[in-house]
Amino acid sequence: MKNILVTGGAGFIGSNFVHLMLGKYSDINVVVYDKLTYAGNLDNLASVAADSRYHFVQGDICDATAVDQAMQTYDIDTIVNFAAETHVDRSLMEPGGFIQTDVYGTFVLLEAAKKYQIERYHQISTDEVYGQVLEGRSVETDRLHTRSPYSAAKAGGDLMCLAYYTSFGLPVTITRGSNNIGPYQYPEKVVPVFITNALDNKPLPLYGDGLQMRDYQYVQDHCEGINTVLRKGKLGEIYNLGTGTETTNITLTKLILKLLGKPESLIQPITDRPGHDRRYALDCSKIEALGWKNKYNFEQAVEATVKWYVDNEDWWRKIKDGRHYQAYYQRQYAGREVSQAVA
Ligand code: NAD
Ligand code: TYD
């Protein structure tokens, strides 16, 4: 692994992965290939911009010619694909872009990986492909029961990766991560929306009864897990990657408010998300057997994330003050307030 193409590297998890890899290894080159959609942000990579081991290419993973050119120019031997449309609520509004990037874009990258016979193609996937898990924990061999356009598109990408492993012997690995939190997360996912709204004394729009459960993992732990699979993972295999503990959204919300010293009266129950998955839960013993483990527990992860948003107001205010964000927020949240009490 010497020349890594990090697709979607200007987004939340991808940029954290770039920081981790450049900080950890002196002998690698990282090429970020990113379309810079609303979620892509070069501010996330500003601190490595002058590093001679870092390169940036603006491009779409669906554009086979541009992908081919990047593969050749930088003599790529490893692809780590973070590029995706990633937000469930947006997938309910406009699913087409999810199918295009998360399925077709993955296919384009797999074709490039096959043509150049690279050492490794790693796909970043999600626990959401298992669908909601009301009891027990998902293991990697479970059937996929996707319920949102986002998770269905991600599952399509995963299955295409496995098909290229089986059909063409492409050296593929997949990690299925849980909900990540930490620096540089676009303020559409629940944690950055709630932290930044609370800082402005604005309502925190909590869906339904707030008792849905998610496994919130600190992004650096996720990135270390990806690196572990790149180095020690078995080809053709899937690895679940989370903390193995779940928390309700109301517990998460109250912790954020407590850490910021804000009142619980800011919690605003709103109409639930259609098809809202009640619970995700992962069994992570397979990746733990490779020697990886989390450094942050739930409270430490939320605390570190809250601190980052408090310390980096310029970063998120630039996004939230923008016209794109405000139009999205209005479309997503306006008129959904309900008066029922939450637990
Ligand atoms: P993000 O939305 O913050 O970033 C996505 C990045 O992909 C952006 O930089 C965007 O510009 C880029 N992109 C989108 N479409 C593209 C295209 N067609 N061509 C090139 N670049 C494109 O996403 P994230 O939260 O960092 O998620 C990264 C990956 O991890 C995704 O594959 C997602 O499904 C997966 N994942 C995310 C979470 C989470 O909690 N955020 C959890 C598990 C898995
Ligand atoms: P989200 O961050 O969108 O991640 P995902 O749906 O992919 O798990 O949402 C996390 C949880 O928080 C999910 O149960 C939905 C809930 N949620 C809210 O209650 N209010 C919000 O404004 C958002 C964005 C999410």
GROMACS .gro file of C-alpha atoms and ligand atoms in nm:
model
  412
    1MET     CA    1   0.000   0.000   0.000
    2LYS     CA    2   0.187   0.304  -0.125
    3ASN     CA    3  -0.039   0.520  -0.343
    4ILE     CA    4  -0.391   0.529  -0.201
    5LEU     CA    5  -0.690   0.676  -0.381
    6VAL     CA    6  -0.928   0.797  -0.112
    7THR     CA    7  -1.257   0.859  -0.289
    8GLY     CA    8  -1.490   1.086  -0.093
    9GLY     CA    9  -1.187   1.198   0.110
   10ALA     CA   10  -1.317   1.554   0.148
   11GLY     CA   11  -1.618   1.435   0.349
   12PHE     CA   12  -1.648   1.356   0.717
   13ILE     CA   13  -1.500   1.008   0.764
   14GLY     CA   14  -1.278   1.023   0.456
   15SER     CA   15  -1.099   1.338   0.572
   16ASN     CA   16  -1.044   1.188   0.918
   17PHE     CA   17  -0.898   0.880   0.746
   18VAL     CA   18  -0.661   1.099   0.541
   19HIS     CA   19  -0.539   1.273   0.858
   20LEU     CA   20  -0.488   0.941   1.031
   21MET     CA   21  -0.294   0.780   0.746
   22LEU     CA   22  -0.068   1.079   0.674
   23GLY     CA   23   0.000   1.114   1.047
   24LYS     CA   24   0.077   0.746   1.094
   25TYR     CA   25   0.288   0.656   0.789
   26SER     CA   26   0.564   0.855   0.624
   27ASP     CA   27   0.592   0.630   0.317
   28ILE     CA   28   0.246   0.664   0.163
   29ASN     CA   29   0.090   0.905  -0.086
   30VAL     CA   30  -0.276   0.992  -0.050
   31VAL     CA   31  -0.480   1.109  -0.346
   32VAL     CA   32  -0.820   1.243  -0.248
   33TYR     CA   33  -1.066   1.206  -0.536
   34ASP     CA   34  -1.387   1.388  -0.455
   35LYS     CA   35  -1.673   1.551  -0.645
   36LEU     CA   36  -1.715   1.814  -0.374
   37THR     CA   37  -2.090   1.778  -0.338
   38TYR     CA   38  -2.260   1.980  -0.063
   39ALA     CA   39  -2.094   1.736   0.182
   40GLY     CA   40  -1.741   1.765   0.044
   41ASN     CA   41  -1.535   2.039   0.202
   42LEU     CA   42  -1.170   2.122   0.141
   43ASP     CA   43  -1.158   2.300   0.477
   44ASN     CA   44  -1.152   1.947   0.624
   45LEU     CA   45  -0.816   1.891   0.455
   46ALA     CA   46  -0.665   2.238   0.496
   47SER     CA   47  -0.404   2.122   0.745
   48VAL     CA   48  -0.257   1.868   0.497
   49ALA     CA   49  -0.292   2.082   0.184
   50ALA     CA   50   0.079   2.168   0.177
   51ASP     CA   51   0.197   1.811   0.245
   52SER     CA   52   0.386   1.677  -0.061
   53ARG     CA   53   0.237   1.329   0.003
   54TYR     CA   54  -0.116   1.466  -0.040
   55HIS     CA   55  -0.288   1.534  -0.374
   56PHE     CA   56  -0.640   1.643  -0.455
   57VAL     CA   57  -0.842   1.569  -0.767
   58GLN     CA   58  -1.192   1.704  -0.810
   59GLY     CA   59  -1.394   1.437  -0.987
   60ASP     CA   60  -1.703   1.218  -0.986
   61ILE     CA   61  -1.665   0.845  -0.918
   62CYS     CA   62  -1.931   0.789  -1.186
   63ASP     CA   63  -1.698   0.945  -1.447
   64ALA     CA   64  -1.494   0.648  -1.574
   65THR     CA   65  -1.257   0.864  -1.781
   66ALA     CA   66  -1.168   1.091  -1.490
   67VAL     CA   67  -1.124   0.794  -1.255
   68ASP     CA   68  -0.898   0.624  -1.512
   69GLN     CA   69  -0.686   0.935  -1.542
   70ALA     CA   70  -0.638   0.960  -1.166
   71MET     CA   71  -0.547   0.590  -1.146
   72GLN     CA   72  -0.277   0.636  -1.412
   73THR     CA   73  -0.142   0.972  -1.303
   74TYR     CA   74  -0.083   0.862  -0.945
   75ASP     CA   75  -0.002   0.494  -1.008
   76ILE     CA   76  -0.271   0.389  -0.763
   77ASP     CA   77  -0.232   0.053  -0.587
   78THR     CA   78  -0.512   0.086  -0.329
   79ILE     CA   79  -0.862   0.234  -0.342
   80VAL     CA   80  -1.055   0.313  -0.025
   81ASN     CA   81  -1.404   0.419  -0.129
   82PHE     CA   82  -1.581   0.660   0.107
   83ALA     CA   83  -1.760   0.846  -0.174
   84ALA     CA   84  -2.135   0.820  -0.135
   85GLU     CA   85  -2.455   1.004  -0.084
   86THR     CA   86  -2.492   0.938   0.288
   87HIS     CA   87  -2.794   1.094   0.452
   88VAL     CA   88  -3.110   0.885   0.503
   89ASP     CA   89  -3.342   1.189   0.510
   90ARG     CA   90  -3.205   1.314   0.177
   91SER     CA   91  -3.247   0.964   0.031
   92LEU     CA   92  -3.617   0.991   0.113
   93MET     CA   93  -3.638   1.320  -0.078
   94GLU     CA   94  -3.420   1.237  -0.381
   95PRO     CA   95  -3.318   0.872  -0.405
   96GLY     CA   96  -3.183   0.887  -0.762
   97GLY     CA   97  -2.846   1.037  -0.671
   98PHE     CA   98  -2.793   0.760  -0.415
   99ILE     CA   99  -2.833   0.488  -0.674
  100GLN     CA  100  -2.606   0.675  -0.912
  101THR     CA  101  -2.315   0.732  -0.673
  102ASP     CA  102  -2.346   0.446  -0.424
  103VAL     CA  103  -2.415   0.171  -0.679
  104TYR     CA  104  -2.303   0.289  -1.025
  105GLY     CA  105  -2.007   0.485  -0.885
  106THR     CA  106  -1.889   0.177  -0.695
  107PHE     CA  107  -1.909  -0.022  -1.020
  108VAL     CA  108  -1.693   0.238  -1.200
  109LEU     CA  109  -1.428   0.217  -0.925
  110LEU     CA  110  -1.434  -0.164  -0.931
  111GLU     CA  111  -1.379  -0.161  -1.307
  112ALA     CA  112  -1.080   0.070  -1.262
  113ALA     CA  113  -0.945  -0.152  -0.983
  114LYS     CA  114  -0.977  -0.453  -1.215
  115LYS     CA  115  -0.814  -0.280  -1.512
  116TYR     CA  116  -0.511  -0.168  -1.311
  117GLN     CA  117  -0.492  -0.492  -1.107
  118ILE     CA  118  -0.452  -0.302  -0.785
  119GLU     CA  119  -0.350  -0.460  -0.453
  120ARG     CA  120  -0.670  -0.374  -0.268
  121TYR     CA  121  -1.014  -0.226  -0.314
  122HIS     CA  122  -1.176  -0.142   0.020
  123GLN     CA  123  -1.542  -0.045   0.040
  124ILE     CA  124  -1.676   0.163   0.327
  125SER     CA  125  -2.021   0.034   0.408
  126THR     CA  126  -2.272   0.067   0.689
  127ASP     CA  127  -2.459  -0.131   0.953
  128GLU     CA  128  -2.778   0.002   0.790
  129VAL     CA  129  -2.759  -0.268   0.520
  130TYR     CA  130  -2.878  -0.523   0.779
  131GLY     CA  131  -3.194  -0.319   0.831
  132GLN     CA  132  -3.339  -0.266   1.174
  133VAL     CA  133  -3.236  -0.526   1.431
  134LEU     CA  134  -3.492  -0.530   1.711
  135GLU     CA  135  -3.306  -0.794   1.912
  136GLY     CA  136  -2.959  -0.944   1.909
  137ARG     CA  137  -2.670  -0.827   1.692
  138SER     CA  138  -2.590  -0.843   1.323
  139VAL     CA  139  -2.309  -1.070   1.212
  140GLU     CA  140  -2.144  -1.038   0.873
  141THR     CA  141  -2.322  -1.341   0.726
  142ASP     CA  142  -2.671  -1.208   0.804
  143ARG     CA  143  -2.917  -1.148   0.521
  144LEU     CA  144  -2.958  -0.785   0.414
  145HIS     CA  145  -3.293  -0.627   0.492
  146THR     CA  146  -3.254  -0.270   0.371
  147ARG     CA  147  -3.544  -0.035   0.434
  148SER     CA  148  -3.434   0.312   0.317
  149PRO     CA  149  -3.315   0.418  -0.029
  150TYR     CA  150  -2.979   0.500   0.132
  151SER     CA  151  -2.927   0.156   0.283
  152ALA     CA  152  -3.058  -0.017  -0.031
  153ALA     CA  153  -2.807   0.176  -0.244
  154LYS     CA  154  -2.522   0.093  -0.004
  155ALA     CA  155  -2.619  -0.275  -0.011
  156GLY     CA  156  -2.608  -0.262  -0.392
  157GLY     CA  157  -2.252  -0.129  -0.371
  158ASP     CA  158  -2.149  -0.403  -0.125
  159LEU     CA  159  -2.293  -0.678  -0.339
  160MET     CA  160  -2.118  -0.546  -0.647
  161CYS     CA  161  -1.786  -0.555  -0.455
  162LEU     CA  162  -1.845  -0.916  -0.353
  163ALA     CA  163  -1.940  -1.001  -0.711
  164TYR     CA  164  -1.606  -0.863  -0.834
  165TYR     CA  165  -1.423  -1.070  -0.573
  166THR     CA  166  -1.604  -1.388  -0.674
  167SER     CA  167  -1.618  -1.333  -1.050
  168PHE     CA  168  -1.283  -1.168  -1.117
  169GLY     CA  169  -1.073  -1.240  -0.808
  170LEU     CA  170  -1.052  -0.869  -0.730
  171PRO     CA  171  -0.885  -0.821  -0.387
  172VAL     CA  172  -1.185  -0.669  -0.211
  173THR     CA  173  -1.257  -0.605   0.157
  174ILE     CA  174  -1.560  -0.435   0.313
  175THR     CA  175  -1.618  -0.271   0.651
  176ARG     CA  176  -1.971  -0.204   0.777
  177GLY     CA  177  -1.949   0.086   1.019
  178SER     CA  178  -2.201   0.212   1.272
  179ASN     CA  179  -2.303   0.580   1.323
  180ASN     CA  180  -1.986   0.786   1.338
  181ILE     CA  181  -1.940   1.109   1.530
  182GLY     CA  182  -1.647   1.349   1.559
  183PRO     CA  183  -1.470   1.634   1.378
  184TYR     CA  184  -1.589   1.755   1.034
  185GLN     CA  185  -1.932   1.588   1.027
  186TYR     CA  186  -2.169   1.791   0.809
  187PRO     CA  187  -2.448   1.934   1.027
  188GLU     CA  188  -2.729   1.723   0.881
  189LYS     CA  189  -2.662   1.409   1.088
  190VAL     CA  190  -2.814   1.409   1.432
  191VAL     CA  191  -2.512   1.485   1.651
  192PRO     CA  192  -2.380   1.795   1.471
  193VAL     CA  193  -2.735   1.925   1.414
  194PHE     CA  194  -2.810   1.895   1.784
  195ILE     CA  195  -2.480   2.037   1.909
  196THR     CA  196  -2.485   2.338   1.679
  197ASN     CA  197  -2.857   2.409   1.733
  198ALA     CA  198  -2.807   2.390   2.109
  199LEU     CA  199  -2.512   2.631   2.089
  200ASP     CA  200  -2.750   2.877   1.919
  201ASN     CA  201  -3.031   2.802   2.169
  202LYS     CA  202  -3.242   2.664   1.881
  203PRO     CA  203  -3.477   2.362   1.909
  204LEU     CA  204  -3.335   2.011   1.876
  205PRO     CA  205  -3.572   1.828   1.635
  206LEU     CA  206  -3.608   1.478   1.781
  207TYR     CA  207  -3.790   1.227   1.559
  208GLY     CA  208  -4.083   1.028   1.698
  209ASP     CA  209  -4.049   0.899   2.054
  210GLY     CA  210  -3.667   0.934   2.059
  211LEU     CA  211  -3.627   0.571   2.161
  212GLN     CA  212  -3.454   0.457   1.843
  213MET     CA  213  -3.114   0.305   1.913
  214ARG     CA  214  -2.786   0.360   1.735
  215ASP     CA  215  -2.425   0.258   1.799
  216TYR     CA  216  -2.237   0.592   1.806
  217GLN     CA  217  -1.866   0.541   1.737
  218TYR     CA  218  -1.586   0.798   1.746
  219VAL     CA  219  -1.464   0.851   1.390
  220GLN     CA  220  -1.096   0.792   1.474
  221ASP     CA  221  -1.180   0.447   1.607
  222HIS     CA  222  -1.361   0.375   1.281
  223CYS     CA  223  -1.062   0.492   1.076
  224GLU     CA  224  -0.820   0.278   1.281
  225GLY     CA  225  -1.050  -0.018   1.215
  226ILE     CA  226  -1.041   0.046   0.840
  227ASN     CA  227  -0.661   0.059   0.853
  228THR     CA  228  -0.656  -0.269   1.047
  229VAL     CA  229  -0.864  -0.438   0.776
  230LEU     CA  230  -0.642  -0.292   0.504
  231ARG     CA  231  -0.340  -0.447   0.671
  232LYS     CA  232  -0.473  -0.766   0.826
  233GLY     CA  233  -0.816  -0.831   0.671
  234LYS     CA  234  -0.885  -1.139   0.462
  235LEU     CA  235  -0.973  -1.081   0.097
  236GLY     CA  236  -1.339  -1.122   0.006
  237GLU     CA  237  -1.445  -1.068   0.368
  238ILE     CA  238  -1.680  -0.824   0.540
  239TYR     CA  239  -1.599  -0.680   0.884
  240ASN     CA  240  -1.852  -0.513   1.114
  241LEU     CA  241  -1.702  -0.203   1.273
  242GLY     CA  242  -1.871  -0.035   1.570
  243THR     CA  243  -1.861  -0.017   1.948
  244GLY     CA  244  -2.107  -0.298   2.013
  245THR     CA  245  -2.315  -0.077   2.246
  246GLU     CA  246  -2.631   0.114   2.157
  247THR     CA  247  -2.790   0.428   2.297
  248THR     CA  248  -3.134   0.579   2.249
  249ASN     CA  249  -3.157   0.913   2.074
  250ILE     CA  250  -3.315   1.073   2.379
  251THR     CA  251  -3.021   0.965   2.598
  252LEU     CA  252  -2.782   1.105   2.340
  253THR     CA  253  -2.978   1.430   2.321
  254LYS     CA  254  -2.984   1.479   2.698
  255LEU     CA  255  -2.609   1.412   2.720
  256ILE     CA  256  -2.536   1.676   2.454
  257LEU     CA  257  -2.751   1.930   2.639
  258LYS     CA  258  -2.588   1.846   2.971
  259LEU     CA  259  -2.236   1.882   2.830
  260LEU     CA  260  -2.329   2.222   2.686
  261GLY     CA  261  -2.514   2.338   2.999
  262LYS     CA  262  -2.836   2.388   2.798
  263PRO     CA  263  -3.194   2.315   2.913
  264GLU     CA  264  -3.392   2.005   2.808
  265SER     CA  265  -3.672   2.240   2.707
  266LEU     CA  266  -3.478   2.282   2.379
  267ILE     CA  267  -3.588   1.930   2.279
  268GLN     CA  268  -3.855   1.962   2.010
  269PRO     CA  269  -4.035   1.637   1.922
  270ILE     CA  270  -4.119   1.626   1.553
  271THR     CA  271  -4.299   1.387   1.318
  272ASP     CA  272  -4.103   1.067   1.276
  273ARG     CA  273  -3.894   0.980   0.970
  274PRO     CA  274  -4.090   0.746   0.738
  275GLY     CA  275  -3.966   0.386   0.772
  276HIS     CA  276  -3.738   0.488   1.059
  277ASP     CA  277  -3.519   0.193   1.158
  278ARG     CA  278  -3.570   0.130   1.528
  279ARG     CA  279  -3.234  -0.018   1.619
  280TYR     CA  280  -2.899  -0.114   1.469
  281ALA     CA  281  -2.662  -0.337   1.663
  282LEU     CA  282  -2.339  -0.497   1.549
  283ASP     CA  283  -2.140  -0.796   1.662
  284CYS     CA  284  -1.780  -0.677   1.610
  285SER     CA  285  -1.594  -0.988   1.726
  286LYS     CA  286  -1.459  -1.061   1.376
  287ILE     CA  287  -1.262  -0.736   1.350
  288GLU     CA  288  -1.163  -0.754   1.717
  289ALA     CA  289  -0.998  -1.086   1.636
  290LEU     CA  290  -0.762  -0.887   1.409
  291GLY     CA  291  -0.636  -0.702   1.717
  292TRP     CA  292  -0.838  -0.379   1.678
  293LYS     CA  293  -1.038  -0.221   1.958
  294ASN     CA  294  -1.213   0.110   2.030
  295LYS     CA  295  -1.037   0.378   2.233
  296TYR     CA  296  -1.347   0.590   2.299
  297ASN     CA  297  -1.661   0.477   2.482
  298PHE     CA  298  -1.995   0.646   2.410
  299GLU     CA  299  -1.958   0.928   2.665
  300GLN     CA  300  -1.597   1.003   2.565
  301ALA     CA  301  -1.695   1.008   2.197
  302VAL     CA  302  -1.980   1.253   2.254
  303GLU     CA  303  -1.767   1.469   2.482
  304ALA     CA  304  -1.481   1.490   2.230
  305THR     CA  305  -1.729   1.571   1.953
  306VAL     CA  306  -1.904   1.844   2.153
  307LYS     CA  307  -1.566   1.997   2.234
  308TRP     CA  308  -1.463   1.998   1.867
  309TYR     CA  309  -1.780   2.183   1.761
  310VAL     CA  310  -1.741   2.433   2.045
  311ASP     CA  311  -1.379   2.495   1.942
  312ASN     CA  312  -1.448   2.507   1.567
  313GLU     CA  313  -1.743   2.739   1.534
  314ASP     CA  314  -1.603   2.900   1.217
  315TRP     CA  315  -1.607   2.561   1.041
  316TRP     CA  316  -1.974   2.484   1.101
  317ARG     CA  317  -2.108   2.839   1.088
  318LYS     CA  318  -1.976   2.879   0.734
  319ILE     CA  319  -2.187   2.577   0.634
  320LYS     CA  320  -2.496   2.664   0.836
  321ASP     CA  321  -2.501   3.025   0.713
  322GLY     CA  322  -2.498   2.906   0.351
  323ARG     CA  323  -2.802   2.911   0.125
  324HIS     CA  324  -2.783   2.539   0.045
  325TYR     CA  325  -2.798   2.444   0.412
  326GLN     CA  326  -3.079   2.679   0.496
  327ALA     CA  327  -3.293   2.556   0.206
  328TYR     CA  328  -3.230   2.196   0.314
  329TYR     CA  329  -3.313   2.268   0.677
  330GLN     CA  330  -3.638   2.438   0.582
  331ARG     CA  331  -3.739   2.153   0.350
  332GLN     CA  332  -3.649   1.885   0.604
  333TYR     CA  333  -3.787   2.031   0.927
  334ALA     CA  334  -4.047   2.303   0.863
  335GLY     CA  335  -4.393   2.225   0.995
  336ARG     CA  336  -4.305   1.888   1.154
  337GLU     CA  337  -4.335   1.998   1.518
  338VAL     CA  338  -4.559   1.785   1.741
  339SER     CA  339  -4.647   1.849   2.102
  340GLN     CA  340  -4.626   1.497   2.246
  341ALA     CA  341  -4.384   1.448   2.534
  342VAL     CA  342  -4.075   1.230   2.491
  343ALA     CA  343  -3.947   0.978   2.744
  344NAD     P1  344  -2.011   1.256   0.382
  344NAD     O1  345  -2.147   1.277   0.328
  344NAD     O2  346  -1.960   1.343   0.491
  344NAD     O3  347  -1.903   1.265   0.264
  344NAD     C1  348  -1.922   1.203   0.139
  344NAD     C2  349  -1.810   1.252   0.048
  344NAD     O4  350  -1.825   1.187  -0.079
  344NAD     C3  351  -1.815   1.403   0.022
  344NAD     O5  352  -1.685   1.457   0.030
  344NAD     C4  353  -1.870   1.412  -0.120
  344NAD     O6  354  -1.827   1.528  -0.189
  344NAD     C5  355  -1.816   1.285  -0.181
  344NAD     N1  356  -1.896   1.238  -0.295
  344NAD     C6  357  -2.031   1.222  -0.299
  344NAD     N2  358  -2.066   1.179  -0.421
  344NAD     C7  359  -1.953   1.167  -0.494
  344NAD     C8  360  -1.924   1.125  -0.626
  344NAD     N3  361  -2.023   1.089  -0.711
  344NAD     N4  362  -1.796   1.122  -0.667
  344NAD     C9  363  -1.696   1.161  -0.584
  344NAD     N5  364  -1.716   1.202  -0.459
  344NAD    C10  365  -1.843   1.204  -0.414
  344NAD     O7  366  -2.006   1.101   0.422
  344NAD     P2  367  -1.942   1.028   0.548
  344NAD     O8  368  -2.034   1.040   0.662
  344NAD     O9  369  -1.800   1.069   0.560
  344NAD    O10  370  -1.948   0.878   0.496
  344NAD    C11  371  -1.839   0.823   0.422
  344NAD    C12  372  -1.871   0.679   0.390
  344NAD    O11  373  -1.893   0.606   0.510
  344NAD    C13  374  -1.997   0.660   0.307
  344NAD    O12  375  -1.974   0.557   0.215
  344NAD    C14  376  -2.102   0.619   0.407
  344NAD    O13  377  -2.202   0.539   0.348
  344NAD    C15  378  -2.019   0.540   0.506
  344NAD     N6  379  -2.067   0.539   0.644
  344NAD    C16  380  -2.098   0.654   0.709
  344NAD    C17  381  -2.138   0.650   0.843
  344NAD    C18  382  -2.169   0.776   0.921
  344NAD    O14  383  -2.210   0.765   1.037
  344NAD     N7  384  -2.147   0.893   0.868
  344NAD    C19  385  -2.146   0.527   0.908
  344NAD    C20  386  -2.113   0.411   0.839
  344NAD    C21  387  -2.073   0.419   0.707
  345TYD     P1  388  -2.877   1.020   1.147
  345TYD     O1  389  -2.767   1.098   1.209
  345TYD     O2  390  -2.952   1.077   1.033
  345TYD     O3  391  -2.817   0.877   1.110
  345TYD     P2  392  -2.893   0.742   1.059
  345TYD     O4  393  -3.035   0.770   1.038
  345TYD     O5  394  -2.821   0.712   0.934
  345TYD     O6  395  -2.872   0.643   1.168
  345TYD     O7  396  -2.983   0.987   1.260
  345TYD     C1  397  -2.944   0.919   1.379
  345TYD     C2  398  -3.068   0.900   1.463
  345TYD     O8  399  -3.117   1.027   1.504
  345TYD     C3  400  -3.181   0.832   1.386
  345TYD     O9  401  -3.252   0.746   1.474
  345TYD     C4  402  -3.268   0.950   1.344
  345TYD     C5  403  -3.250   1.050   1.458
  345TYD     N1  404  -3.260   1.192   1.419
  345TYD     C6  405  -3.344   1.278   1.491
  345TYD    O10  406  -3.411   1.237   1.587
  345TYD     N2  407  -3.349   1.409   1.454
  345TYD     C7  408  -3.276   1.458   1.351
  345TYD    O11  409  -3.285   1.581   1.321
  345TYD     C8  410  -3.190   1.370   1.278
  345TYD     C9  411  -3.107   1.420   1.163
  345TYD    C10  412  -3.186   1.237   1.316
   0.00000   0.00000   0.00000
